[in-house]
Coordinates of C-alpha atoms in Angstrom, one line a residue:
X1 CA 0.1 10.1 -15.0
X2 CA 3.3 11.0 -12.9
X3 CA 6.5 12.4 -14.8
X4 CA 8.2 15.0 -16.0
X5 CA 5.6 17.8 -18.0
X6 CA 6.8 16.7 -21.5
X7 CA 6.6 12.8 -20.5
X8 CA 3.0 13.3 -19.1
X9 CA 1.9 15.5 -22.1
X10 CA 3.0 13.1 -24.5
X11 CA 1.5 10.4 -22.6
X12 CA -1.7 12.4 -22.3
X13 CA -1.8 12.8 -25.9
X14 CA -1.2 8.9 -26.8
X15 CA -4.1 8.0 -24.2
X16 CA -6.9 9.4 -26.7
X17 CA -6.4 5.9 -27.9
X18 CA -7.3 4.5 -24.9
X19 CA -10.9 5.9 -23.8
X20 CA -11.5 3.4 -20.6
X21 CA -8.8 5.6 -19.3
X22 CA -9.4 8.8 -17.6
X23 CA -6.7 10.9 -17.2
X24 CA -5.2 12.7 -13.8
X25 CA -1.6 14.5 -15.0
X26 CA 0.3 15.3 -12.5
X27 CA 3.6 16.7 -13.9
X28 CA 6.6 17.0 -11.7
X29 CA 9.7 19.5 -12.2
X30 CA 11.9 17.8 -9.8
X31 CA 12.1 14.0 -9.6
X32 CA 12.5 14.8 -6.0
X33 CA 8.8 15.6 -6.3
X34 CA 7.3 12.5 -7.6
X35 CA 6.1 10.9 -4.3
X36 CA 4.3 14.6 -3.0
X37 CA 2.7 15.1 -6.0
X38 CA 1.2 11.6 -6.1
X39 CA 0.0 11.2 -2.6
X40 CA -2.3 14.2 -2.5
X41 CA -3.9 12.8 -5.2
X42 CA -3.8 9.5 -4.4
X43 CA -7.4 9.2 -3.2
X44 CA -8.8 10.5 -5.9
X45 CA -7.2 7.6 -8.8
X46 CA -7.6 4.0 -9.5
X47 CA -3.8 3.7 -11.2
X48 CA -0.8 4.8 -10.6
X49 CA 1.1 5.5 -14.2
X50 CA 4.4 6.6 -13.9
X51 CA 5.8 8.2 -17.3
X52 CA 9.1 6.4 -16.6
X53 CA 10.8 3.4 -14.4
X54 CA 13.2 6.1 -12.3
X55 CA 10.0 7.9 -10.4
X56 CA 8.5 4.4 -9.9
X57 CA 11.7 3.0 -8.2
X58 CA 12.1 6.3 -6.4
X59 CA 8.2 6.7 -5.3
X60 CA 8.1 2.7 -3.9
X61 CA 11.3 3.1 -2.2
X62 CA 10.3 6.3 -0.5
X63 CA 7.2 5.1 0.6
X64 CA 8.6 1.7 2.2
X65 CA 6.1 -0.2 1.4
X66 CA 3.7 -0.8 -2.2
X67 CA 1.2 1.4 -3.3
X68 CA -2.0 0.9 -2.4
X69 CA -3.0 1.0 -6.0
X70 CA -2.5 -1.2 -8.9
X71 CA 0.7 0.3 -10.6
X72 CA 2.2 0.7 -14.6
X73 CA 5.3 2.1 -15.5
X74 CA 6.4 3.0 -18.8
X75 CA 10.0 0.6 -19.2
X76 CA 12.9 2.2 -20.4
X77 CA 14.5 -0.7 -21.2
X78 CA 13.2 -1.4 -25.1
X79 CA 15.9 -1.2 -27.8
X80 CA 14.0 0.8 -29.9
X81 CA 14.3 3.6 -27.4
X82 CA 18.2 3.8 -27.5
X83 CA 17.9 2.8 -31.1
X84 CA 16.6 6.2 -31.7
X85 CA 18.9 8.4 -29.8
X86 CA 21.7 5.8 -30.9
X87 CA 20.2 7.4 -34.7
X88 CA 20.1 11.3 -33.9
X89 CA 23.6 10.7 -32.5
X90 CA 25.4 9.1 -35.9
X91 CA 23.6 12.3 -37.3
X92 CA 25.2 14.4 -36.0
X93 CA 28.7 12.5 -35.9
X94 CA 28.8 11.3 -32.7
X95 CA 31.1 8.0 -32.3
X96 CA 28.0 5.8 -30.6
X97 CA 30.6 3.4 -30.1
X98 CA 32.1 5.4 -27.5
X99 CA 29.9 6.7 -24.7
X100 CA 28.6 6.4 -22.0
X101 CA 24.5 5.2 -20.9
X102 CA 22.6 5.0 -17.4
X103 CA 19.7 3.1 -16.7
X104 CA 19.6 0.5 -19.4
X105 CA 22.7 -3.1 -18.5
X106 CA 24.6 -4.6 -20.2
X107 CA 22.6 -7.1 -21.2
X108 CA 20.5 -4.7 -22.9
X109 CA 22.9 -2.6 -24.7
X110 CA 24.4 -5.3 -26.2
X111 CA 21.2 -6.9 -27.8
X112 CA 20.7 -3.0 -29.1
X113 CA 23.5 -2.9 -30.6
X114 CA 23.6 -6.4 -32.2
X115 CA 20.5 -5.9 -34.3
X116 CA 22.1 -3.2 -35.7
X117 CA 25.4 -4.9 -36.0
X118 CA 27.7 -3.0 -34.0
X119 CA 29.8 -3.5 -31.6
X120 CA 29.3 -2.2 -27.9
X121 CA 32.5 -2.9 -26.5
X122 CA 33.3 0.7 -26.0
X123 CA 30.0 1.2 -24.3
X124 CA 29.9 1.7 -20.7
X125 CA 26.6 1.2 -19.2
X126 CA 25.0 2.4 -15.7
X127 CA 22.0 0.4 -15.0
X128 CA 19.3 1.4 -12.8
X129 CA 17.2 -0.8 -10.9
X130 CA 16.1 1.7 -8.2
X131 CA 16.4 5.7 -8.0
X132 CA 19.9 6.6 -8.1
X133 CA 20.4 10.1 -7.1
X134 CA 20.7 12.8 -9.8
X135 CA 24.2 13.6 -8.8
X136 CA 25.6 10.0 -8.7
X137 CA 24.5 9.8 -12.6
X138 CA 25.8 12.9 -13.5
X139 CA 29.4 12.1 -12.1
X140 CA 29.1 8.8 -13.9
X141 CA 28.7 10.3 -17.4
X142 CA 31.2 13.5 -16.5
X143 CA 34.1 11.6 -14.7
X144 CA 34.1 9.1 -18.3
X145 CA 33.8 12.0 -20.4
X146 CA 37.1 14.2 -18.5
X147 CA 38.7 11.2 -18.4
X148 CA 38.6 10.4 -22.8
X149 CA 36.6 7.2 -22.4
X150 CA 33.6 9.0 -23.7
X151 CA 32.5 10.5 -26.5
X152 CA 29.2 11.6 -25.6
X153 CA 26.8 10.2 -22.9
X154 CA 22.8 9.1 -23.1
X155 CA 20.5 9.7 -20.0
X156 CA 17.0 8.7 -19.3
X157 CA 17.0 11.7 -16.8
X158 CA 15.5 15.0 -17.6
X159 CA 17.6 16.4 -15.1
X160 CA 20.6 14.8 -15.4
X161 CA 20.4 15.4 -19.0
X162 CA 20.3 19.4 -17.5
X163 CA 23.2 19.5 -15.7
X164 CA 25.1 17.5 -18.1
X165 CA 24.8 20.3 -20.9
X166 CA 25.8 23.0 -18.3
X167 CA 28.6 21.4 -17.8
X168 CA 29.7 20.9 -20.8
X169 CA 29.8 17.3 -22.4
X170 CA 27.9 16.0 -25.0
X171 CA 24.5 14.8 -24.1
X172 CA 21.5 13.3 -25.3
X173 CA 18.1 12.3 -23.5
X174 CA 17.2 9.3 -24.2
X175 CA 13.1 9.3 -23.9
X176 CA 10.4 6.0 -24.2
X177 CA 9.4 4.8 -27.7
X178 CA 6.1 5.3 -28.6
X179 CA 5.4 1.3 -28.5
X180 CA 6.8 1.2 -24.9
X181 CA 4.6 3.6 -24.0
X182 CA 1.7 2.8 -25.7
X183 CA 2.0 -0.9 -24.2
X184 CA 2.3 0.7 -20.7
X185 CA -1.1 2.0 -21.7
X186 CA -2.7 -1.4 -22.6
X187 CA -0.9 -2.6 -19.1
X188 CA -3.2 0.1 -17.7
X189 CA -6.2 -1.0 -19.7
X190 CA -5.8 -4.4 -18.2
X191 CA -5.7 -2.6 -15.1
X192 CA -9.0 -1.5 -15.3
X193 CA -10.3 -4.2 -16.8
X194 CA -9.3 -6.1 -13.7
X195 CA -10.7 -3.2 -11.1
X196 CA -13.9 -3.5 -12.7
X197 CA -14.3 -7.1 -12.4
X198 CA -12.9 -6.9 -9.0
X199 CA -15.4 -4.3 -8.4
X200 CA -18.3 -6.5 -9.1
X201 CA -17.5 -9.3 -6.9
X202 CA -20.1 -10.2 -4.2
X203 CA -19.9 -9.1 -0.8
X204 CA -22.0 -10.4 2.0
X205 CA -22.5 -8.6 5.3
X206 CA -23.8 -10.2 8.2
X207 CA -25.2 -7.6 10.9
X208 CA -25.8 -8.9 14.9
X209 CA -27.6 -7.4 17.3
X210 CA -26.2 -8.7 20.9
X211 CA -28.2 -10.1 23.2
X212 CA -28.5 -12.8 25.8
X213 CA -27.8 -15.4 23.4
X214 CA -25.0 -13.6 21.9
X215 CA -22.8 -11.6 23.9
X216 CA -20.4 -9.2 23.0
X217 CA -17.1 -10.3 24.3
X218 CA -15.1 -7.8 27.0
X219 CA -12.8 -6.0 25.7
X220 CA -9.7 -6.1 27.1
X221 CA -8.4 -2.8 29.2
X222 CA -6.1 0.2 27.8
X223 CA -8.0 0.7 24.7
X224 CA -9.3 4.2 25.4
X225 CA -11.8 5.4 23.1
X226 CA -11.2 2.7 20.7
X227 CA -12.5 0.1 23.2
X228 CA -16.2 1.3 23.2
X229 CA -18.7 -1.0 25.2
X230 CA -15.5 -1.6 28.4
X231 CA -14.7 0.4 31.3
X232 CA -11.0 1.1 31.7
X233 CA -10.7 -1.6 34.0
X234 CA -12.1 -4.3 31.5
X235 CA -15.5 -4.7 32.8
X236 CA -18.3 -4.1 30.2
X237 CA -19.9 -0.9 30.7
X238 CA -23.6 -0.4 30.9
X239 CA -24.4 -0.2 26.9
X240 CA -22.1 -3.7 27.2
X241 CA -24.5 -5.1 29.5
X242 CA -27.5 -3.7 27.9
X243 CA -28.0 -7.0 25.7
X244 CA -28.0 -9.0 28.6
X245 CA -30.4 -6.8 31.1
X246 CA -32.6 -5.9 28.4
X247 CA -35.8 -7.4 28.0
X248 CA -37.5 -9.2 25.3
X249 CA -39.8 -5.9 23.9
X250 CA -36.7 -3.9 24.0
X251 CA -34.8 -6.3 22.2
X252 CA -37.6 -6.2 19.7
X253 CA -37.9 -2.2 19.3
X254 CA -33.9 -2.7 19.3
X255 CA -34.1 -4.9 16.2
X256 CA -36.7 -2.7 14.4
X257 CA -34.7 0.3 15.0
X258 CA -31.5 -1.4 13.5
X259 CA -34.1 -2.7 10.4
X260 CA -34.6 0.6 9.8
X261 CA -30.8 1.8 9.6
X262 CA -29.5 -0.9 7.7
X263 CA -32.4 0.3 4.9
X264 CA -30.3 3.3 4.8
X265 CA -27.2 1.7 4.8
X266 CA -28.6 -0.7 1.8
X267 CA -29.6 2.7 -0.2
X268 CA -26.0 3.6 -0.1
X269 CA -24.6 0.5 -1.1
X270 CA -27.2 -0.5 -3.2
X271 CA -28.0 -3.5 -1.4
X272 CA -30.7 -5.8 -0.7
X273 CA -31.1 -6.6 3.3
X274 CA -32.7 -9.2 4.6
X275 CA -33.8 -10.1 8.2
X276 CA -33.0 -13.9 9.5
X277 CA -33.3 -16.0 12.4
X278 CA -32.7 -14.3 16.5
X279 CA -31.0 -11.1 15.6
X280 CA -29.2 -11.1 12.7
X281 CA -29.6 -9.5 9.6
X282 CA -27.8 -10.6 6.2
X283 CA -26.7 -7.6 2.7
X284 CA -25.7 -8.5 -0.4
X285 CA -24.1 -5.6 -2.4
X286 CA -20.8 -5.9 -4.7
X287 CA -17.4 -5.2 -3.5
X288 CA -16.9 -1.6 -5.4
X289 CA -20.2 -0.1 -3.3
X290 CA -19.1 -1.3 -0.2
X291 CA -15.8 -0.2 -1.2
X292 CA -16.9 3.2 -1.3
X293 CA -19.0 3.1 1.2
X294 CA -16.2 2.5 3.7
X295 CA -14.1 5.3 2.3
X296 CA -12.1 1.9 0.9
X297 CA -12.5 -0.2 4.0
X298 CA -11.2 2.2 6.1
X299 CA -14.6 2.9 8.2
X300 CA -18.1 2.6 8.2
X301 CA -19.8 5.9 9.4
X302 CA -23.3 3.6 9.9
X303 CA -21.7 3.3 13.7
X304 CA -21.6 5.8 15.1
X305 CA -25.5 6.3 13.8
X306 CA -25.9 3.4 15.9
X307 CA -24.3 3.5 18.5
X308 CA -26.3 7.0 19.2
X309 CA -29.5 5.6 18.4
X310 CA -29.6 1.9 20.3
X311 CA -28.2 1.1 23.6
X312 CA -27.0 -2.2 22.4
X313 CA -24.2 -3.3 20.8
X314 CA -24.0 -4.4 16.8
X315 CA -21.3 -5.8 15.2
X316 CA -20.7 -6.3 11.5
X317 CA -18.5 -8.8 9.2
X318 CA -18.5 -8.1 5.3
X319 CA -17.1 -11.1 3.0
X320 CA -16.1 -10.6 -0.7
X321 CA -15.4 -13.3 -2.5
X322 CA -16.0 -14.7 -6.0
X323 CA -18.9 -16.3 -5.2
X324 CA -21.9 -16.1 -2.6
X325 CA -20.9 -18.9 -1.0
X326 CA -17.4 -17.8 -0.6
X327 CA -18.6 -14.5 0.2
X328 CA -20.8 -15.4 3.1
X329 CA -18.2 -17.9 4.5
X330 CA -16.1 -14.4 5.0
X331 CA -18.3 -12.7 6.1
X332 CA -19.0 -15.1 9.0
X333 CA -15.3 -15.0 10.1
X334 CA -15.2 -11.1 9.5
X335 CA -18.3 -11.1 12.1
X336 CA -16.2 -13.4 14.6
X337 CA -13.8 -11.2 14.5
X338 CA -15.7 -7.9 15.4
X339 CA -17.9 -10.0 18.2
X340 CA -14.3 -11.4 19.4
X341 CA -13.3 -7.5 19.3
X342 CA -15.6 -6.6 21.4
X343 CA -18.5 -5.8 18.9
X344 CA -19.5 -2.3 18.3
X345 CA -17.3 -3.0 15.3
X346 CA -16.6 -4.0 11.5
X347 CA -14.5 -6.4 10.3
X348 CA -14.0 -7.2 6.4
X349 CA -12.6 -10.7 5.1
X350 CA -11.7 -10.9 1.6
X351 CA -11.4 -14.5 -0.4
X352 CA -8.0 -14.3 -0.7
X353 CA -7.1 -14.2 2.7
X354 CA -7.0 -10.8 3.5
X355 CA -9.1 -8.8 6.4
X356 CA -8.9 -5.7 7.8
X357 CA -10.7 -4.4 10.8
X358 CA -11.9 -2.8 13.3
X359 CA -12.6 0.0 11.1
X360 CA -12.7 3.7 11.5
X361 CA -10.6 2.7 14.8
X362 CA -7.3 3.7 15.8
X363 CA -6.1 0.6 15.8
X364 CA -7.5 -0.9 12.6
X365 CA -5.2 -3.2 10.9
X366 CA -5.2 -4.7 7.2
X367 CA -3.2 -8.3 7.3
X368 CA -3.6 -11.3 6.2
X369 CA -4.9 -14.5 7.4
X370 CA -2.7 -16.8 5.6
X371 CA 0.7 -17.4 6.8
X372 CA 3.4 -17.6 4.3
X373 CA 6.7 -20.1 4.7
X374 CA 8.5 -16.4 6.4
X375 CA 5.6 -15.8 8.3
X376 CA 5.6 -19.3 9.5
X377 CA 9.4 -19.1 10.5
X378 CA 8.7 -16.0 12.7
X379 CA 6.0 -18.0 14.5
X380 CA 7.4 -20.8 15.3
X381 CA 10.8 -19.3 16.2
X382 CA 9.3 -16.9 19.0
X383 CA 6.2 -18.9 20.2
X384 CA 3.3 -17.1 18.7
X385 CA 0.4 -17.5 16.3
X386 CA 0.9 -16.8 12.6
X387 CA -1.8 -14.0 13.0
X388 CA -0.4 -12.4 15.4
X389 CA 3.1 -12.3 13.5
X390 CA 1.1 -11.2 10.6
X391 CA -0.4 -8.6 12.5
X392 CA 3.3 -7.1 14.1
X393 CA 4.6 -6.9 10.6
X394 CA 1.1 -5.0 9.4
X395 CA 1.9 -2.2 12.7
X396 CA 5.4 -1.8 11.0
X397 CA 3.8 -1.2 7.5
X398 CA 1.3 1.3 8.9
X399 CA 3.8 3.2 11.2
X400 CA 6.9 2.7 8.7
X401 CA 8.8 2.0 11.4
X402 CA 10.5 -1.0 13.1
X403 CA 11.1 0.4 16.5
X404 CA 8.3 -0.5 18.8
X405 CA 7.3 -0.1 23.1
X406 CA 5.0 -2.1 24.4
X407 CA 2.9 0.9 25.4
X408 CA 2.5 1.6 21.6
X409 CA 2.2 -1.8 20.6
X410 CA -0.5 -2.5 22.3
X411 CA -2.5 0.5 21.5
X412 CA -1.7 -0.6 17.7
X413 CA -3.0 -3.7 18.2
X414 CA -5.8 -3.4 20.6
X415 CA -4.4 -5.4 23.1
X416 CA -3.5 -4.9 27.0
X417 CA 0.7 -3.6 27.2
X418 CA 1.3 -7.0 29.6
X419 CA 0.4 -8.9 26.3
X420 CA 2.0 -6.1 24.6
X421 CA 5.3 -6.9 26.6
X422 CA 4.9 -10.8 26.6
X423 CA 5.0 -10.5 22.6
X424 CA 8.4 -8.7 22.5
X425 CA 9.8 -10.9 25.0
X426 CA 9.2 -14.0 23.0
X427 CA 10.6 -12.4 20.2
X428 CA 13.7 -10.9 22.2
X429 CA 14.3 -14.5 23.0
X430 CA 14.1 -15.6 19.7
X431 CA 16.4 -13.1 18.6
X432 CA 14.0 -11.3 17.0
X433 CA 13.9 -8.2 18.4
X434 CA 16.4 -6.0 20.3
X435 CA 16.4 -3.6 23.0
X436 CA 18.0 -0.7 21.6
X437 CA 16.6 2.2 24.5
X438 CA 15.5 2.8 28.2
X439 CA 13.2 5.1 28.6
X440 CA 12.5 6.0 32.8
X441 CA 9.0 8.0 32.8
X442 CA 8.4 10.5 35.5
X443 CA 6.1 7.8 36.9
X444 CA 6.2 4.2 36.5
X445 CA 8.5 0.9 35.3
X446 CA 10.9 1.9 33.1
X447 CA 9.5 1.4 28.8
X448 CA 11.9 -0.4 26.9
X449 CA 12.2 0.4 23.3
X450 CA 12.9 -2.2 20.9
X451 CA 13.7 -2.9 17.2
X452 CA 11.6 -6.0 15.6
X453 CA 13.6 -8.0 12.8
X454 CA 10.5 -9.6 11.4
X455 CA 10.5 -9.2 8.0
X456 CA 7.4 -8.4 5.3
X457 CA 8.9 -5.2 4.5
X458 CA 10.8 -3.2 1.7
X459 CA 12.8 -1.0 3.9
X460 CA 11.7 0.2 7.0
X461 CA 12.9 3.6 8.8
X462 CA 14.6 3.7 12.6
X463 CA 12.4 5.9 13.4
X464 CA 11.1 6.8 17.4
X465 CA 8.4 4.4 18.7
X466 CA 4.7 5.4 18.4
X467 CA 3.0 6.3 21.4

């Protein structure tokens, strides 16, 4: 719950009603605060509930880019909200047909006023459709009221509502009704409803032990510590080689070894795990233990328990899907994808197009697999696969930024900087991306920086280039 103290008490209260909700309050005394007070706790929710539509507009377009989390907000815009402050106004002799209102149109007001049958000619509205700075509504209501057009004004704004009264002019707060927010609260319940069915979808994992038959691809150079299994100059290193070199008794204590881990791993995600042909092994679990499991598919610590216990690569793909079928069909292209990576690795697929991988590396990525008519534009326009584009605009999401190097590039994507460079200059030529610096190392070409124009964003900031 994320709003002003008396929004989220009152909110509180009204959830009693609702007991598949558990309740987090996270009050806020400046709306300034909202996004702060929401991420460090945002690991530790399912849904975001904001008391009110202004911190949800000003939380989103802070961030850039959507919530990782399903998200409600309580609407302002119900009649029989400013039907009730429209009420304690006439009260107390206020001319409601003369003042001023933010966040609600036209449209609105009008229809409020018609089923009470008066006219809202005199009304002069301020509507809000993303988080308009607390000083920009205050001069809205003030500069009507010093100027006569106003007899009073309404704000949705705690603090608005603040400074209004200090400085004089009539003001009243206009707050949610109780049936706006208590259908925010069934909004949630669906919510949950629709986590927990999520939750208990099927996911396959498909584990492979390399060897002779199936070798781990090379990774490609410049990947550091995220390219375990390659030398810096691309060659595999000696665990790389191990599947091929070792023999067939090794391979064997190899496999029972890895048996024996993945039993662990099952106890944690409650899975069953079952051995099948050559050197693969096959887990069925549900998607909300492998979802914690992976500290929501952001890594897999089971790795690095391997990779100090065998001397041969694994790789891993995990499919969720709706059905088995579905599930393992992911899961085989989530395994192609970690072998392709240069095992070692985890990938995850997801039915509706989704994957993210390699995880618990730098350079894991969540994007998706299906192109969409933009995505498709991109592509086509500058030469490239649909994944890859996919993949560029999933870098700007993570770094919130749409100024790139190849350098930095390529260590987001896992990829060498010559393919790094060879990217941008398909998109340069396609108009797609600018130079907009020169930066001369001590040592070295010269690194250009540039700024992509690819899209899939909300807003993006100019900031510097990573790495």
């Amino acid at each position: 719950m994320v709003g002003p103290h008396d929004m989220v008490e009152r909110t509180c209260l009204m959830a009693g009603d609702f007991p598949e909700l558990a309740l987090v309050p996270l009050p806020y005394d400046e709306e300034t605060e909202a996004l702060s007070v929401l991420e460090s706790h945002l690991d530790e929710i399912d849904i975001v509930f904001f008391t009110g539509n202004w911190p949800y507009h000003y939380v989103t377009e802070r961030r850039g880019f959507p919530l990782p989390k399903p998200t409600v907000y309580v609407s302002s815009h119900a009649g029989s909200s400013l039907h009730k402050t429209l009420a304690q106004m006439a009260h107390r002799g206020v001319d409601i047909g003369r003042i001023s209102v933010d966040t609600l149109s036209r449209s609105e007001i009008r229809e409020a006023y018609g089923e009470i049958g008066l006219d809202p000619g005199g009304v002069h509205p301020f509507e809000i459709t993303r988080a308009v700075p607390r000083r920009e509504l205050v001069d809205f209501h003030l500069r009507l009221w010093q100027r006569g057009e106003t007899r009073a004004a309404v704000t949705f704004l705690r603090t608005a509502f603040a400074a209004l009264e200090e400085a004089g002019v009539p003001v009243f707060r206009c707050t949610p009704s109780t049936h706006a927010i208590r259908e925010a609260l069934l909004r949630a319940v669906l919510e949950a409803r629709a986590l927990r069915a999520k939750a208990a979808q099927i996911a396959v994992g498909l584990c492979r032990l390399a060897d002779a038959a199936n070798p781990v691809a090379t990774v490609a150079p410049g990947r550091g510590a995220a390219g375990r299994g390659t030398g810096g100059d691309g060659r595999a290193t000696t665990r790389g080689m191990a599947a091929g070199a070792a023999s067939g008794s090794e391979l064997s204590q190899a496999r029972l070894k890895l048996l024996q881990i993945l039993f662990d791993l099952a106890g944690d995600l409650a899975a069953s795990v079952f051995p099948v042909q050559g050197h693969e092994f096959v887990l069925f679990t549900t998607r909300g233990a492998l979802e914690q499991a992976t500290a929501s598919f952001r890594s897999l610590p089971i790795l690095e328990v391997i990779r100090e216990t065998l001397a041969t690569p694994v790789s891993f793909g995990f499919g969720v899907g709706s059905t088995a079928q579905t599930s393992h069909r992911c899961a085989t292209v989530a395994l192609d994808l970690a072998i392709r990576h240069g095992g070692d690795c985890a990938f995850v697929c997801f039915d509706d197009g989704a994957q993210v991988g390699p995880l618990g590396r730098p350079d894991c990525l969540e994007y998706s697999r299906r192109a969409e008519p933009a995505v498709i534009d991109v592509a086509n326009r500058a030469g490239l696969s649909s994944t890859t584009v996919n993949r560029l605009r999933a870098v700007l999401q993570r770094t919130r930024s749409d100024v790139v190097t190849a350098r930095g590039l390529a260590a987001e994507l896992g990829i060498t900087p010559r393919n790094a460079r060879r990217i941008l200059q398909h998109l340069a030529q396609a108009g797609l991306a600018t130079v907009v610096q020169v930066e001369q190392p001590p040592r070295g070409r010269p690194s250009l920086v540039y700024r992509l124009d690819i899209g899939g964003r909300l807003s993006l900031r100019h900031s510097p280039p990573p790495g």
